[in-house]
Coordinates of C-alpha atoms in Angstrom, one line a residue:
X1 CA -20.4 -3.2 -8.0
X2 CA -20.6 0.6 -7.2
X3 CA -16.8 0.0 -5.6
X4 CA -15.8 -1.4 -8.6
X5 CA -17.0 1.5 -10.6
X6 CA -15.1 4.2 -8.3
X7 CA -11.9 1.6 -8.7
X8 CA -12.3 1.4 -12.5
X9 CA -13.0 5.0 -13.1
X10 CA -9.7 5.6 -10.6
X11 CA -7.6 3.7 -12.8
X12 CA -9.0 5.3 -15.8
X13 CA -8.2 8.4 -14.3
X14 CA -4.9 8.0 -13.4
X15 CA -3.5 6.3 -16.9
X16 CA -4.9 9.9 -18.3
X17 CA -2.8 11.6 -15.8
X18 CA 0.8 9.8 -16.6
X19 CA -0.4 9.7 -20.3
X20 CA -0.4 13.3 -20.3
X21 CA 2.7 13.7 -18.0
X22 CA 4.5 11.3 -20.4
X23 CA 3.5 13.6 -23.5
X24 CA 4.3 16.6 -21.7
X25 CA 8.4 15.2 -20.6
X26 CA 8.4 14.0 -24.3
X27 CA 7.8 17.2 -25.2
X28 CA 9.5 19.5 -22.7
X29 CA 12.9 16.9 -23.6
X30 CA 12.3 17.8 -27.7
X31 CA 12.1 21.8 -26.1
X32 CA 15.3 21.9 -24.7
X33 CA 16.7 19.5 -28.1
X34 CA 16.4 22.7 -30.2
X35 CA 17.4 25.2 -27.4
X36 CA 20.7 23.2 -27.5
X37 CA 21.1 23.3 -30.6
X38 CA 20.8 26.9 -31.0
X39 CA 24.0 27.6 -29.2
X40 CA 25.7 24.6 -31.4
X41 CA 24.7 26.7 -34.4
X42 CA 26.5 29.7 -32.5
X43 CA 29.5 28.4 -32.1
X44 CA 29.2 26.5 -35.6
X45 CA 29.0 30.0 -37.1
X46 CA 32.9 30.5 -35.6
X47 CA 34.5 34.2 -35.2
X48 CA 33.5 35.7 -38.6
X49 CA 29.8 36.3 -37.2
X50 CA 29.8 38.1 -33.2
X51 CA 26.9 36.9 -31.0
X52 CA 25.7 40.0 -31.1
X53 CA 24.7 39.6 -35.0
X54 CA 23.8 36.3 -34.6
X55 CA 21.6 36.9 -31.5
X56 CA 19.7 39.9 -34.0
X57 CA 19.8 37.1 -37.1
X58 CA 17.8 35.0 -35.3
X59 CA 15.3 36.9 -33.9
X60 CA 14.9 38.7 -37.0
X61 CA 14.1 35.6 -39.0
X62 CA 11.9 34.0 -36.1
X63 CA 9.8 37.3 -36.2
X64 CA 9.3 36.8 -40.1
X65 CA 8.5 32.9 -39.5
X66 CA 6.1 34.2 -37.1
X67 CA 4.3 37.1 -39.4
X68 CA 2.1 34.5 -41.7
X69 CA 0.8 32.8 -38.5
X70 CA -0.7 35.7 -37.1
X71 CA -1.9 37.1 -40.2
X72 CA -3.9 33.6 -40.9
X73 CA -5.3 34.2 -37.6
X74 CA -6.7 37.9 -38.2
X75 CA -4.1 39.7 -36.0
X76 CA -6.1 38.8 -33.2
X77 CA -3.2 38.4 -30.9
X78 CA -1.6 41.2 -31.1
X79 CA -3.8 43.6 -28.6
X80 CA -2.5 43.3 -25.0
X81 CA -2.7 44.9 -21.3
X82 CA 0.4 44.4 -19.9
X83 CA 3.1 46.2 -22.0
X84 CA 4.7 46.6 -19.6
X85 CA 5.5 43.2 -19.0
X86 CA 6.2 42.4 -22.1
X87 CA 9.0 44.8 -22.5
X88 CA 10.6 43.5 -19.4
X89 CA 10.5 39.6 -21.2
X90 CA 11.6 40.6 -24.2
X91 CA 14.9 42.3 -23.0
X92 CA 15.5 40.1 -20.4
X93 CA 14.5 37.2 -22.9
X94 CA 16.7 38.7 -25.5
X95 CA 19.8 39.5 -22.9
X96 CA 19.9 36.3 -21.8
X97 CA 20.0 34.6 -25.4
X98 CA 22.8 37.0 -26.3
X99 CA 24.9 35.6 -22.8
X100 CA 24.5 32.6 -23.8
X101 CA 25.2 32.4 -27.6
X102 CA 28.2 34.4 -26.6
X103 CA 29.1 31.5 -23.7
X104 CA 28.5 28.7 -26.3
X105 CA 31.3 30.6 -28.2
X106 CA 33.8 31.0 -25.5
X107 CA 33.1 27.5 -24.0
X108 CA 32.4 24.2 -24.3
X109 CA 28.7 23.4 -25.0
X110 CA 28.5 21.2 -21.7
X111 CA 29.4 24.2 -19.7
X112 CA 26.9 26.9 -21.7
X113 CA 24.4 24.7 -20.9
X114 CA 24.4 23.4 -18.0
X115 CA 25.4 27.1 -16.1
X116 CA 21.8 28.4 -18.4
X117 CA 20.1 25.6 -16.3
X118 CA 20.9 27.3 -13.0
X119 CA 17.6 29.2 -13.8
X120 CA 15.7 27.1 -11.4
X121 CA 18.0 27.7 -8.6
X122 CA 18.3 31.6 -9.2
X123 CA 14.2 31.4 -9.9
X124 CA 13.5 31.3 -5.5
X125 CA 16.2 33.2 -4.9
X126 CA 15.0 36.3 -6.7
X127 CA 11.4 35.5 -5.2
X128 CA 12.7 36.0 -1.6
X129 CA 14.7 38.7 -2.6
X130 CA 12.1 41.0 -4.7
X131 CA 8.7 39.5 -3.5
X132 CA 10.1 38.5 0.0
X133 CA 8.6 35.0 -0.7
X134 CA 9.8 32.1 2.5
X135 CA 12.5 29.9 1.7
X136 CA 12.0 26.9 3.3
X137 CA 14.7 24.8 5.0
X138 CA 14.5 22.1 2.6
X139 CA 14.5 24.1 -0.5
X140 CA 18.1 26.3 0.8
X141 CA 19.7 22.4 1.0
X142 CA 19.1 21.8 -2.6
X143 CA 20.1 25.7 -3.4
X144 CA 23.1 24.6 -1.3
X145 CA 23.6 21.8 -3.7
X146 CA 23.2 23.6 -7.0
X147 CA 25.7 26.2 -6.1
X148 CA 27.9 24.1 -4.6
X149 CA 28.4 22.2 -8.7
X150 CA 28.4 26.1 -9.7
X151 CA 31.7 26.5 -8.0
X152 CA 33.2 23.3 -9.2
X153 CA 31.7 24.0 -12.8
X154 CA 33.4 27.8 -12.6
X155 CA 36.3 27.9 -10.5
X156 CA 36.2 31.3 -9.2
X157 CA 39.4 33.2 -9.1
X158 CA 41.2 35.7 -10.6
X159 CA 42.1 33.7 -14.0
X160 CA 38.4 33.5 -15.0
X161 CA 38.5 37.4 -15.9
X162 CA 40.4 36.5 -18.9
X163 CA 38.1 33.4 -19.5
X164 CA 34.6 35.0 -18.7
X165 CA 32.6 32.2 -20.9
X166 CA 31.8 30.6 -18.1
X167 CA 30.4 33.6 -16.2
X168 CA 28.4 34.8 -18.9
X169 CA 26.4 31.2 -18.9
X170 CA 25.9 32.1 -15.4
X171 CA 24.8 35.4 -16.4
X172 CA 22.2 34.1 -18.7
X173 CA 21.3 31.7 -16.0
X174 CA 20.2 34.5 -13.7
X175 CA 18.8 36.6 -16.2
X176 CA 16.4 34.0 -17.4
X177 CA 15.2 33.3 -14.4
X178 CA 14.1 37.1 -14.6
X179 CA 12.4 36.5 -17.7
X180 CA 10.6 33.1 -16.6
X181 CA 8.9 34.9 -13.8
X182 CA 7.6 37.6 -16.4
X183 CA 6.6 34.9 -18.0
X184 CA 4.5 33.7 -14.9
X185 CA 2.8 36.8 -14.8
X186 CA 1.9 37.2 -18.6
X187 CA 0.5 33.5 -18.5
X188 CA -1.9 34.7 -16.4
X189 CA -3.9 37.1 -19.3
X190 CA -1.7 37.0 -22.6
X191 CA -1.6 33.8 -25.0
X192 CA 1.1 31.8 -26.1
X193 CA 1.3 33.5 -29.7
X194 CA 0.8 37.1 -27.7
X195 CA 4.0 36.5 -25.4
X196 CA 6.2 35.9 -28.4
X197 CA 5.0 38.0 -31.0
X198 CA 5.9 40.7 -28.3
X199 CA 8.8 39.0 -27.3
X200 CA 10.5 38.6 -30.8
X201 CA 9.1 42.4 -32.0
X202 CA 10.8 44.4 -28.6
X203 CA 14.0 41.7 -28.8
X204 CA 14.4 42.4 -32.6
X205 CA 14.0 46.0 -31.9
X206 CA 16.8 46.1 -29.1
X207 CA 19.1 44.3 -31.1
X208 CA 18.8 46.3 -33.8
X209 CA 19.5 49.4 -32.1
X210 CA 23.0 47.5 -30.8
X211 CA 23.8 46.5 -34.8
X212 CA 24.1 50.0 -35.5
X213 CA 27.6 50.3 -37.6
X214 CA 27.8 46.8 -37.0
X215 CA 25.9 45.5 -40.3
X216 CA 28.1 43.3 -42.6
X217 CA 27.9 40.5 -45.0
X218 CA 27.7 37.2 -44.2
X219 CA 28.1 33.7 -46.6
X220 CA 24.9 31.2 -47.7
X221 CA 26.3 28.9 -45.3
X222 CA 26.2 31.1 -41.7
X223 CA 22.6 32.7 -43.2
X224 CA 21.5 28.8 -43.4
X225 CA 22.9 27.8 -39.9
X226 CA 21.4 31.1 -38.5
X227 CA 17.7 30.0 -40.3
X228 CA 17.9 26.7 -38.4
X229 CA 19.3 28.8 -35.2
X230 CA 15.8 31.0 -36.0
X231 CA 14.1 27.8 -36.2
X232 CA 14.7 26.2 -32.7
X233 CA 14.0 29.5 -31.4
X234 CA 10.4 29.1 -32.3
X235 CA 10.1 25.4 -31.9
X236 CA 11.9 26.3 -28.4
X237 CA 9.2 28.3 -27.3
X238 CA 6.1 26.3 -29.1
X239 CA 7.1 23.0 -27.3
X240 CA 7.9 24.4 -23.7
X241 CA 4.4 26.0 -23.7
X242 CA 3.0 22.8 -25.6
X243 CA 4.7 20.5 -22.6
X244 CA 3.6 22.9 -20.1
X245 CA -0.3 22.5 -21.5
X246 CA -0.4 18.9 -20.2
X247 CA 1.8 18.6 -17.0
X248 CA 2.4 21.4 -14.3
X249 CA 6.3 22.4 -14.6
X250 CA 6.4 21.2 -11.1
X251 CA 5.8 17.4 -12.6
X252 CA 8.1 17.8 -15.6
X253 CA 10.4 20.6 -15.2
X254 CA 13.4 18.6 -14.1
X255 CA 13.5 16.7 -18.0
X256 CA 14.6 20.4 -18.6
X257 CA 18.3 19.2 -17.7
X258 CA 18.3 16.5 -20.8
X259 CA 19.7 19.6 -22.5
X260 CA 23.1 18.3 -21.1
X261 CA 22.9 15.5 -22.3
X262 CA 22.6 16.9 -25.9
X263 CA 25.0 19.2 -25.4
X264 CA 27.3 16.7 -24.3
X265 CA 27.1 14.4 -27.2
X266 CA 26.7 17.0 -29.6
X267 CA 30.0 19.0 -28.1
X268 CA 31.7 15.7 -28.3
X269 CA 30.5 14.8 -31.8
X270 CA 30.6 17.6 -34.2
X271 CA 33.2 19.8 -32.1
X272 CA 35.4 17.1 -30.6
X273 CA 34.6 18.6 -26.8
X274 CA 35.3 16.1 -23.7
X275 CA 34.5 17.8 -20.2
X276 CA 36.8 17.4 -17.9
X277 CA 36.3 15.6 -14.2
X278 CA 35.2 18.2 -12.4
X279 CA 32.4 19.7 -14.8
X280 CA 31.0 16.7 -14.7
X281 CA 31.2 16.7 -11.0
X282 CA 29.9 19.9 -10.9
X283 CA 27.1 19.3 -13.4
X284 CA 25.8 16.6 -11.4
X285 CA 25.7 19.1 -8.3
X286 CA 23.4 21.2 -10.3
X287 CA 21.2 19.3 -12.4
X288 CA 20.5 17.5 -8.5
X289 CA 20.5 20.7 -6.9
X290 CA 17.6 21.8 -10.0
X291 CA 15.6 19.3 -9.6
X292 CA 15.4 19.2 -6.2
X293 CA 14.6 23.2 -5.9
X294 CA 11.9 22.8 -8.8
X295 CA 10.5 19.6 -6.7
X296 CA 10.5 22.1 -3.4
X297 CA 8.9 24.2 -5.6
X298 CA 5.5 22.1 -6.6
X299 CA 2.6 23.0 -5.1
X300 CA 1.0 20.4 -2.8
X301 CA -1.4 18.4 -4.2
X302 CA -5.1 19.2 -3.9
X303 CA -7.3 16.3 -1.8
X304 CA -10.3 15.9 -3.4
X305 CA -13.3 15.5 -1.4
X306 CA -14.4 11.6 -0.5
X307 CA -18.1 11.3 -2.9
X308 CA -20.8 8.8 -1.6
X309 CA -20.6 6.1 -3.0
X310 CA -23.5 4.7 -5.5
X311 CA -24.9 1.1 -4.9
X312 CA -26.3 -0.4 -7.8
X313 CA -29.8 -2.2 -7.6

């Protein structure tokens, strides 16, 4: 009977485990929904608002979304350590939104999105570079792969100078990664409300700075497509750190690359985009070359230690 016990409570166990990793993909997929969306509101927009305005719009309406939250909670959030740390999220996060609302412009959406989803590949790299972290064999191979669909994806010659759309999707590719390991550290002391007050305050800040002599009016319908833009920004962040509340990244991370699939259908959609061939070669390269870098990634799993087992009378 006491076997049975140990099996039963087992299974119960484990259906609370894939439970929660099912809620967490659900929600890491509805995550990267809205951060696709974002750069189809950018290019939406069209030329008569830069991404430079758009990228301050947005941060500027997020931050007021943002304001009644953390005054219903007493401004409690709002003291922090590490400000530092914040400063160095905030400009990486807000560089790398700009790169890529201006790639989503210059490009196809398939190709801004799926060159932002090098992250996890550029994420080791800059470990072994700044905090001389070990590579291991098996982790360069999918590296390898990733970089390998990078090439196809971006074609690298002298022509893409004049077309830099692409390389500014790999900028903000590299320069998130930056920012997610910020974000590694601040998760370790600051909450989620914290991180992106801070975030949206120093990012609005910079922005503004850059709009100097740059101000001008813009219709109802661009301030309504930048609101929603705003929008996904916060539901962006509020659902990644939701999905990442019930299953380690290392479990879930790889549903990040559903954003291509969005992209894809809403490129083809409501802007009449069809990749060619080789990005979707290419894109398969990476989204393989991702998940198998965030898999190399995941910590071993912990063994717990065998318990005596109970014999009912």
């Amino acid at each position: 009977m006491g076997d049975s016990v140990a099996t039963t409570a087992g299974s119960h166990s484990d259906s609370i485990a894939k439970g929660s990793m099912l809620k967490g993909a659900m929600l890491l997929v509805a995550a990267f929904l809205a951060n696709t969306l974002q750069s189809a509101f950018a290019r939406a927009v069209g030329s008569a608002m830069d991404a430079l305005m758009f990228t301050w719009l947005t941060f500027l309406l997020a931050l007021i979304l943002l304001v009644p939250v953390l005054m219903a909670r007493g401004g409690r959030d709002l003291p922090t350590g590490t400000l530092h740390l914040h400063l160095l999220r905030a400009g990486t996060g807000m560089g790398g939104f700009l790169l890529f609302m201006t790639a989503a412009k210059l490009v196809n959406l398939v190709n801004a999105n799926v060159l932002l989803n090098t992250t996890p590949l550029f994420i080791p790299l800059l470990a072994w570079l700044v905090l001389k972290q070990r590579i291991p064999r098996k982790l360069w191979i999918a590296l390898a792969v990733g970089f390998s669909g990078m090439v196809i994806v971006v074609k690298p010659s002298a022509s893409v100078l004049n077309q830099p759309g692409d390389l500014l999707g790999l900028a903000a590719g590299l320069i998130c990664a930056v920012e997610f390991l910020t974000v590694k550290g601040l998760n370790r002391t600051e909450s989620p409300l914290t991180q992106l007050w801070y975030f949206l305050t120093v990012g609005t800040a910079i922005a503004s700075v850059a709009m100097v002599g740059h101000f001008h009016a813009i219709s109802l319908a661009q301030g309504l497509l930048v609101l929603a833009s705003a929008t996904c920004l916060l539901s962006f962040q509020f659902l990644l750190i939701k999905a990442y509340s019930f299953a380690d990244p290392s479990s879930i991370g790889a549903f990040q690359y559903s954003s291509v699939i969005f992209a894809g259908l809403i490129g083809w959609i409501w802007f009449q985009q069809i990749p060619t061939l080789s990005v979707v070669v290419g894109t398969l390269f990476i989204c393989l070359g991702g998940v198998l870098s965030i898999l190399r990634q995941a910590p071993p799993p912990q063994t717990l230690p065998l318990q005596p087992t109970t014999t009912t009378p």
